[in-house]
Structure formats: C-alpha cells, structure tokens
Coordinates of C-alpha atoms in Angstrom, one line a residue:
Chain N
X196 CA -8.7 -21.1 -15.1
X197 CA -10.0 -22.8 -12.0
X198 CA -6.5 -23.9 -11.0
X199 CA -4.9 -20.5 -11.8
X200 CA -7.5 -18.8 -9.7
X201 CA -6.9 -21.3 -6.8
X202 CA -3.2 -20.6 -6.8
X203 CA -3.6 -16.9 -6.9
X204 CA -6.1 -17.1 -4.1
X205 CA -3.6 -19.0 -1.9
X206 CA -0.9 -16.5 -2.6
X207 CA -3.2 -13.6 -1.6
X208 CA -4.3 -15.3 1.7
X209 CA -0.6 -16.0 2.5
X210 CA 0.2 -12.3 2.0
X211 CA -2.6 -11.3 4.2
X212 CA -1.3 -13.4 7.0
X213 CA 2.2 -12.0 6.6
X214 CA 1.0 -8.4 6.8
X215 CA -0.9 -8.9 10.1
X216 CA 2.0 -8.5 12.5
X217 CA 2.7 -5.0 11.3
X218 CA -0.9 -3.8 11.8
X219 CA -0.9 -5.4 15.3
X220 CA 2.4 -3.8 16.4
X221 CA 1.5 -0.4 14.9
X222 CA -1.8 -0.2 16.8
X223 CA 0.0 -1.2 20.0
X224 CA 2.5 1.6 19.5
X225 CA -0.3 4.1 18.9
X226 CA -2.1 3.0 22.0
X227 CA 1.1 3.3 23.9
X228 CA 1.6 6.9 22.7
X229 CA -2.0 7.9 23.5
X230 CA -1.8 6.3 27.0
X231 CA 1.3 8.1 27.9
X232 CA 0.1 11.4 26.5
X233 CA -3.7 11.4 26.6
X234 CA -3.9 15.1 25.7
X235 CA -2.2 14.4 22.4
X236 CA -4.3 14.5 19.2
X237 CA -3.4 14.0 15.6
X238 CA -5.2 15.2 12.5
X239 CA -5.6 11.7 11.3
X240 CA -7.4 10.7 14.4
X241 CA -10.0 13.5 14.3
X242 CA -13.1 13.6 12.2
X243 CA -13.5 16.6 9.9
X244 CA -17.1 17.9 10.7
X245 CA -16.7 20.9 8.4
X246 CA -16.2 18.8 5.3
X247 CA -19.3 17.7 3.4
X248 CA -17.8 15.0 1.3
X249 CA -16.8 11.4 1.9
X250 CA -14.3 9.3 0.1
X251 CA -15.1 5.8 -0.8
X252 CA -12.3 3.5 -1.8
X253 CA -13.9 0.7 -3.8
X254 CA -12.0 -2.5 -4.4
X255 CA -13.3 -4.6 -7.3
X256 CA -11.7 -6.6 -10.1
X257 CA -10.8 -5.4 -13.5
X258 CA -12.4 -8.3 -15.3
X259 CA -15.6 -10.2 -14.9
X260 CA -16.1 -14.0 -14.8
X261 CA -15.9 -13.9 -11.0
X262 CA -19.5 -14.9 -10.1
X263 CA -21.2 -12.5 -7.7
X264 CA -17.9 -10.9 -6.5
X265 CA -18.2 -7.5 -8.2
X266 CA -22.0 -7.4 -8.1
X267 CA -22.1 -7.8 -4.3
X268 CA -19.5 -5.3 -3.4
X269 CA -20.8 -2.7 -5.8
X270 CA -24.3 -3.2 -4.4
X271 CA -23.0 -2.6 -0.9
X272 CA -21.0 0.5 -2.0
X273 CA -24.0 1.9 -3.9
X274 CA -26.3 1.5 -0.9
X275 CA -23.8 3.4 1.2
X276 CA -23.4 6.1 -1.4
X277 CA -27.1 6.5 -1.7
X278 CA -27.4 6.7 2.1
X279 CA -25.0 9.5 2.3
X280 CA -26.3 11.1 -1.0
X281 CA -24.5 10.5 -4.3
X282 CA -23.4 14.1 -4.4
X283 CA -21.5 13.8 -1.2
X284 CA -19.5 10.9 -2.3
X285 CA -16.3 10.8 -4.2
X286 CA -15.0 7.4 -5.3
X287 CA -11.5 6.1 -5.7
X288 CA -11.8 2.9 -7.8
X289 CA -9.2 0.2 -7.4
X290 CA -10.2 -2.1 -10.2
X291 CA -12.2 -1.0 -13.2
X292 CA -15.6 -2.6 -12.5
X293 CA -16.4 -0.6 -9.4
X294 CA -15.4 2.8 -10.8
X295 CA -17.4 2.2 -13.9
X296 CA -20.5 1.1 -12.0
X297 CA -20.4 4.1 -9.5
X298 CA -19.8 6.5 -12.4
X299 CA -22.9 5.2 -14.2
X300 CA -24.9 5.7 -11.0
X301 CA -23.8 9.3 -10.9
X302 CA -21.0 9.4 -8.3
X303 CA -17.9 11.4 -9.0
X304 CA -14.8 9.2 -9.6
X305 CA -11.7 11.0 -8.5
X306 CA -9.2 8.3 -9.2
X307 CA -8.9 5.0 -10.9
X308 CA -6.3 2.3 -10.3
X309 CA -6.3 -0.9 -12.3
X310 CA -4.5 -4.2 -12.6
X311 CA -3.5 -4.3 -9.0
X312 CA -5.2 -7.5 -8.1
X313 CA -3.3 -9.8 -10.5
X314 CA -0.1 -9.5 -8.6
X315 CA -0.6 -7.2 -5.6
X316 CA 2.4 -5.2 -4.8
X317 CA 2.7 -2.9 -1.8
X318 CA 4.5 -0.1 -3.5
X319 CA 1.8 0.0 -6.3
X320 CA -0.8 0.6 -3.7
X321 CA 0.9 3.5 -1.9
X322 CA -0.6 6.2 -4.2
X323 CA -4.1 5.0 -3.2
X324 CA -3.4 5.4 0.5
X325 CA -1.7 8.7 -0.1
X326 CA -4.6 10.2 -2.0
X327 CA -6.8 9.1 0.8
X328 CA -4.9 10.7 3.7
X329 CA -3.8 13.8 1.9
X330 CA -7.4 14.6 0.9
X331 CA -8.4 13.9 4.5
X332 CA -5.7 16.1 6.0
X333 CA -6.6 18.9 3.7
X334 CA -10.1 18.8 5.1
X335 CA -11.7 17.8 1.8
X336 CA -13.3 14.6 3.2
X337 CA -15.3 14.1 6.4
X338 CA -14.2 10.5 6.4
X339 CA -12.7 7.8 4.2
X340 CA -14.3 4.4 3.9
X341 CA -12.8 1.2 2.4
X342 CA -15.3 -0.9 0.5
X343 CA -13.9 -4.4 -0.1
X344 CA -14.8 -8.0 0.0
X345 CA -13.7 -9.8 3.2
X346 CA -12.3 -13.2 2.6
X347 CA -13.8 -15.5 5.1
X348 CA -13.1 -18.8 3.4
X349 CA -12.8 -20.3 -0.1
X350 CA -16.6 -20.5 -0.2
X351 CA -17.7 -17.5 1.8
X352 CA -16.8 -13.9 1.0
X353 CA -18.6 -10.9 2.5
X354 CA -18.7 -7.3 1.2
X355 CA -17.5 -5.0 4.0
X356 CA -17.4 -1.3 4.6
X357 CA -14.7 -0.2 7.0
X358 CA -14.0 3.3 8.1
X359 CA -10.3 4.0 7.4
X360 CA -10.2 7.6 8.5
X361 CA -10.4 9.1 11.0
X362 CA -8.5 6.2 12.7
X363 CA -10.1 5.0 15.8
X364 CA -7.8 3.2 18.2
X365 CA -9.4 0.6 20.3
X366 CA -8.2 1.7 23.7
X367 CA -9.8 -1.3 25.5
X368 CA -7.0 -3.6 24.3
X369 CA -3.9 -3.6 26.4
X370 CA -0.4 -2.8 25.4
X371 CA 1.5 0.3 26.2
X372 CA 3.6 1.0 29.2
X373 CA 6.0 3.7 30.2
X374 CA 7.9 4.4 27.1
X375 CA 10.5 7.0 26.4
X376 CA 9.7 8.6 23.0
X377 CA 12.4 10.0 20.8
X378 CA 12.3 12.7 19.6
X379 CA 8.8 13.3 20.9
X380 CA 5.4 11.4 21.1
X381 CA 3.8 13.5 18.4
X382 CA 6.7 12.7 15.9
X383 CA 6.2 9.1 16.6
X384 CA 2.5 9.4 15.8
X385 CA 3.4 11.3 12.7
X386 CA 5.5 8.4 11.5
X387 CA 3.3 5.5 12.6
X388 CA -0.2 6.8 11.6
X389 CA 0.4 7.2 7.9
X390 CA 2.2 3.9 7.7
X391 CA -0.8 2.3 9.4
X392 CA -3.2 3.9 6.9
X393 CA -1.1 2.4 4.1
X394 CA -1.0 -1.0 5.7
X395 CA -4.8 -1.0 6.3
X396 CA -5.4 -0.1 2.6
X397 CA -3.0 -2.9 1.7
X398 CA -4.9 -5.3 3.8
X399 CA -8.2 -4.4 2.1
X400 CA -6.5 -5.0 -1.3
X401 CA -5.3 -8.4 -0.2
X402 CA -8.6 -9.5 1.2
X403 CA -10.3 -8.3 -1.9
X404 CA -7.8 -10.1 -4.1
X405 CA -8.2 -13.3 -2.2
X406 CA -12.0 -13.0 -2.5
X407 CA -11.8 -12.2 -6.2
X408 CA -9.8 -15.3 -7.0
X409 CA -11.9 -17.5 -4.7
X410 CA -15.1 -16.2 -6.4
X411 CA -13.5 -16.8 -9.8
X412 CA -12.4 -20.3 -8.8
X413 CA -16.0 -21.1 -7.8
X414 CA -17.4 -19.5 -11.0
X415 CA -15.0 -21.5 -13.1
X416 CA -15.8 -24.7 -11.3
X417 CA -19.5 -24.3 -11.9
X418 CA -18.9 -23.3 -15.5
X419 CA -16.8 -26.5 -16.0
X420 CA -19.5 -28.6 -14.2
X421 CA -22.2 -27.0 -16.4
X422 CA -20.2 -27.6 -19.5
X423 CA -19.7 -31.3 -18.5
X424 CA -23.4 -31.7 -17.9
X425 CA -24.2 -30.2 -21.3
X426 CA -21.7 -32.4 -23.0
X427 CA -23.3 -35.5 -21.4
X428 CA -26.8 -34.4 -22.6
X429 CA -25.5 -33.7 -26.1
X430 CA -23.7 -37.0 -26.4
X431 CA -26.8 -38.8 -25.3
X432 CA -29.0 -36.9 -27.8
X433 CA -26.4 -37.6 -30.6
X434 CA -26.3 -41.3 -29.8
X435 CA -30.1 -41.5 -29.8
X436 CA -30.3 -39.7 -33.2
X437 CA -27.6 -41.9 -34.7
X438 CA -29.3 -45.1 -33.4
X439 CA -32.6 -43.8 -34.9
X440 CA -31.1 -43.2 -38.3
X441 CA -29.4 -46.6 -38.3
X442 CA -32.6 -48.3 -37.4
X443 CA -34.4 -46.4 -40.1
X444 CA -31.8 -47.3 -42.8
X445 CA -32.1 -51.0 -41.9
X446 CA -35.8 -50.8 -42.0
X447 CA -35.6 -49.2 -45.4
X448 CA -33.2 -51.8 -46.8
X449 CA -35.2 -54.7 -45.6
X450 CA -38.4 -53.1 -46.7
X451 CA -36.9 -52.6 -50.2
X452 CA -35.7 -56.2 -50.3
X453 CA -39.1 -57.5 -49.3
X454 CA -40.8 -55.5 -52.0
X455 CA -38.5 -57.0 -54.7
X456 CA -39.2 -60.6 -53.7
Chain U
X238 CA 22.2 -12.0 31.1
X239 CA 19.0 -12.5 29.1
X240 CA 19.0 -12.1 25.4
X241 CA 17.1 -9.7 23.2
X242 CA 14.1 -11.0 21.2
X243 CA 13.7 -9.1 18.1
X244 CA 11.3 -8.8 15.2
X245 CA 11.8 -6.8 12.0
X246 CA 8.4 -6.1 10.5
X247 CA 7.4 -4.4 7.3
X248 CA 3.8 -4.0 6.0
X249 CA 4.4 -6.9 3.7
X250 CA 6.0 -9.4 5.9
X251 CA 8.2 -10.2 9.0
X252 CA 11.7 -9.9 7.5
X253 CA 13.6 -11.4 10.3
X254 CA 13.0 -12.5 13.9
X255 CA 15.0 -14.3 16.5
X256 CA 17.2 -13.7 19.5
X257 CA 20.3 -11.5 19.6
X258 CA 22.8 -10.2 22.0
X259 CA 22.9 -6.7 20.5
X260 CA 21.2 -4.6 17.8
X261 CA 22.5 -1.4 16.3
X262 CA 20.3 1.0 14.2
X263 CA 20.4 4.6 13.0
X264 CA 17.8 6.7 14.7
X265 CA 17.1 10.4 14.0
X266 CA 19.2 11.3 16.9
X267 CA 22.1 9.2 15.8
X268 CA 23.2 5.6 15.9
X269 CA 22.2 3.6 19.0
X270 CA 23.0 0.1 20.1
X271 CA 20.4 -1.8 22.1
X272 CA 21.7 -4.3 24.7
X273 CA 19.6 -6.5 27.0
X274 CA 18.0 -4.5 29.9
X275 CA 17.4 -1.4 27.9
X276 CA 14.6 0.9 29.1
X277 CA 11.3 0.9 27.1
X278 CA 11.9 3.2 24.2
X279 CA 10.2 4.3 20.9
X280 CA 12.5 6.0 18.5
X281 CA 12.3 7.1 14.9
X282 CA 14.5 5.3 12.5
X283 CA 16.5 6.9 9.7
X284 CA 17.2 5.1 6.5
X285 CA 20.4 3.2 7.1
X286 CA 22.1 0.0 7.9
X287 CA 21.2 -2.1 10.8
X288 CA 23.3 -4.7 12.5
X289 CA 22.0 -7.6 14.6
X290 CA 24.5 -9.8 16.5
X291 CA 22.8 -13.2 16.8
X292 CA 23.3 -15.7 19.6
X293 CA 25.8 -17.6 17.5
X294 CA 28.0 -14.5 17.2
X295 CA 27.1 -14.0 13.6
X296 CA 26.3 -10.5 12.5
X297 CA 23.2 -10.0 10.3
X298 CA 23.3 -6.9 8.2
X299 CA 20.2 -5.2 6.9
X300 CA 19.2 -2.1 5.0
X301 CA 16.1 -0.5 6.5
X302 CA 14.2 2.6 5.4
X303 CA 12.5 5.0 7.7
X304 CA 10.4 3.4 10.5
X305 CA 10.2 3.0 14.2
X306 CA 12.3 1.2 16.7
X307 CA 10.5 0.0 19.8
X308 CA 12.1 -1.5 22.8
X309 CA 9.6 -3.1 25.1
X310 CA 10.1 -4.5 28.5
X311 CA 11.4 -8.1 28.8
X312 CA 14.1 -7.3 26.2
X313 CA 11.6 -7.4 23.3
X314 CA 12.5 -5.3 20.3
X315 CA 10.1 -4.5 17.5
X316 CA 11.2 -2.7 14.4
X317 CA 8.5 -1.4 12.2
X318 CA 10.1 -0.3 8.9
X319 CA 8.7 0.6 5.5
X320 CA 11.1 -1.7 3.9
X321 CA 13.9 -3.9 5.2
X322 CA 16.2 -6.1 3.2
X323 CA 18.9 -8.5 4.3
X324 CA 22.2 -8.1 2.7
X325 CA 21.8 -11.5 0.9
X326 CA 18.6 -10.3 -0.7
X327 CA 20.1 -7.2 -2.1
X328 CA 21.2 -7.3 -5.7
X329 CA 24.0 -5.0 -6.3
X330 CA 23.3 -4.3 -9.9
X331 CA 19.7 -3.4 -9.2
X332 CA 20.7 -1.0 -6.6
X333 CA 23.4 0.6 -8.7
X334 CA 20.7 1.5 -11.2
X335 CA 18.4 2.8 -8.6
X336 CA 21.2 4.9 -7.1
X337 CA 22.1 6.3 -10.5
X338 CA 18.5 7.2 -11.1
X339 CA 18.1 8.8 -7.7
X340 CA 21.2 10.9 -8.2
X341 CA 20.1 12.0 -11.6
X342 CA 16.7 12.9 -10.3
X343 CA 18.4 14.9 -7.6
X344 CA 20.5 16.8 -10.1
X345 CA 17.5 17.6 -12.2
X346 CA 15.3 19.0 -9.5
X347 CA 17.8 20.8 -7.3
X348 CA 16.7 24.5 -7.0
X349 CA 13.2 23.5 -7.6
X350 CA 10.5 22.7 -5.1
X351 CA 11.7 22.0 -1.6
X352 CA 9.3 19.2 -1.1
X353 CA 10.2 17.1 -4.1
X354 CA 13.8 17.8 -3.4
X355 CA 13.4 16.4 0.1
X356 CA 11.7 13.3 -1.2
X357 CA 14.4 12.7 -3.8
X358 CA 17.0 13.2 -1.1
X359 CA 15.3 10.7 1.1
X360 CA 15.2 8.3 -1.8
X361 CA 18.9 8.7 -2.5
X362 CA 19.7 8.2 1.1
X363 CA 17.8 5.0 1.2
X364 CA 19.4 3.6 -1.9
X365 CA 22.8 4.5 -0.7
X366 CA 22.1 2.6 2.6
X367 CA 21.0 -0.4 0.6
X368 CA 24.1 -0.2 -1.5
X369 CA 26.5 0.0 1.5
X370 CA 24.9 -3.0 3.1
X371 CA 25.0 -5.0 -0.1
X372 CA 28.7 -4.2 -0.6
X373 CA 29.5 -5.1 2.9
X374 CA 27.5 -8.3 2.8
X375 CA 29.3 -9.4 -0.4
X376 CA 32.7 -8.7 1.0
X377 CA 32.0 -10.8 4.0
X378 CA 30.9 -13.8 1.9

C-alpha cells in the first residue's frame, strides 16, 4: 500500500507540473485582453452581490486510511462554512468523505462526484467546473470557492481555500502588448475564461490527489512501522514465556527425580 | 529570416513545442498560415487540423479542438486548445466508433433543442477532424 500510494503520488505531481503552462498562458492572454480594452468586463470576472449563497467545491478522498488528510481539509471547509453561515453554503463534493461530513454538519450538498482521485482524468472533471460556472453565471452564487489540500512536499500538505469565481486577474504581472483580436476581444474572453475555470479546478484536483496519496503513504508507513514494533514486542514476550515454561518443566523433572531417590 | 517558436498547450500537458517555419490552423474566420514576422494576434480556433512545418522540412499534423491561437512578438506562437493530438497518437478505430456515435446522436436529436444540437454538432465536427488527420497521417507513413 505504501508503494502503491507513492507511485500514485508521483503521477499526480507530474500531472500538476504538466498543466501549469496552460494556466500561465491563459492568464497572460486575459491580462492582454483587459489591458488592450480596459472598459471590457465579463460576467465571470464580476462578483454577484445580489446572490446570497456561496458554492464550496470540496476535494477529499473516497476512502479513509490517509492519516489526517480528510480531517484537515474538512475542518478547514467547515470553519469557512460556519463563518458564512451553513444556510448560505452549498457544497459540491468531489470525493465521498467531504460531502458526507458537510451533510452531517447541515450544509446542502448539491452534487457528488466520486472516484476521481484514483486516476484523475481531465474530461471526468469537466462537469464539476461546468456546474460551478453555470451556477455562478445564473446568479445563484455570490462566489465559488475551491477547498483542497495543497501539496507542498511528500511530508507537508496544507488545506487551502481558494476563490475560483469571480476570477481576479493579477494585473501587476506583465504580459500583454498590442494584439489584434479576432473576431473580437470579448469573444476571446468568452473562450478563455471558462477554459481557465476548468483548468484551475483540474489543478485543485491534482493537488488534492497528490496530497491524498502522500498522506496515505505516510499513514501506511507508520502503520507498517507500528506493526513491526508490535511484532518485535510479541516475539520477545513469546520467547520469554517459552523459556519460562522450559525452565519450569526441567525443574519439575529434576524435582521428581530427586523425590524418587 | 527568423523561425517561429511554437507551443501547443492543453490543460493536461504541452503536446508539442519547438521551432517551425510555418504553421497553419483553422480559425473561426477561416484557415490562416502564420509565417515569421506576423503581427501580434489572438484568434479563436475552430476544431480542425493543424499543420506545422518544422525546421527539417517535416510536416507535423495535429487534430485540435476549439481553443485560441496567439501570435506574440518575437515570432512566438502559443496555441491553447482544449484537446490536441498528433496524428501518430490517433487510433483510427477508436475514432471511427466515436464518429459513428456522434453521427447517431446527431440523428436522434435533430429537431430537438438547439443547444444540444449545437453541442452534438461541435462534437461531430471535432471527431471528423481527428479522423481526417489520422487518415492522412497513416497514408504518409
């Protein structure tokens, strides 16, 4: 189990690295469009102050045996849900654990997706992103937050809440020059923004998957170590008991012999 | 003349990158060929085939779905596509099935909702593009 988790973790981190260029280039394009046409706005870039609800996309695993992985992210998500008021939160659970926990706490779960973390696949994730931005565009949600576990290293993973929608471009960064946009700047935004939402959701899934397998690897390692320790203690106790019984038998035999003489 | 530096990126990975002398794609306004010295441009891609002429004079054939073509200054080209596959990667059989399914779906839902018709039509268009590229790639081998 430890080795299986280790190889799955490596696969997920490699996939994370591979998907970074897309995010970087997509943001650069968006900045370029907004620089060349500052008056332009897009529904995905604007908060919806009229809506009362927020959507929380919670990434957990389907199964346990992953140490503190699920506990930590669920705790962070619950704290956020309580801060905004459980009534104002709707949850989209990717992975069974999170959806179950939030439902028990009294939040409304609007969608469940499971079995994504075993072998993450981009197309399987598209419905998640779609539910998020369609709900947002319809004005049902004030904002959409991703709750996932950030993979920092094999030993450290941190729960993270990241606002997915409205998208906030970081205009400080450079990029963008005089482009010619075909057919028009707004159409370019229309195409790039939803793709970016999908990619960011995909990122969160990969980070979460890498974290899950890292946590499971650690949990399995300490389980193996604990089992080994226990085995050592038991072997020692067994040997002691065996030695004691042998000694006693010899004592009895020699005692019996002495009594006969 | 300087060469083009191109990168074809999907959310999942960088499909292909390198240097080329020319690059042809289908945009919404028709097919365009980008040569070195092109003005900065951002254009929407249509599902279709894409041809890259590499420095060695070899032609790479790819099937891309909808996305964005970006020509930056310094002859840098970035293609952000939802999916992109090189002709070698395409398996004809798999695509035939997908194409058949897409055509059937199209038949079934014609005269129904416009929205689902449009999405099925887009799907068909994408599968047909992949098919064409796969056939061409095979013939060339």
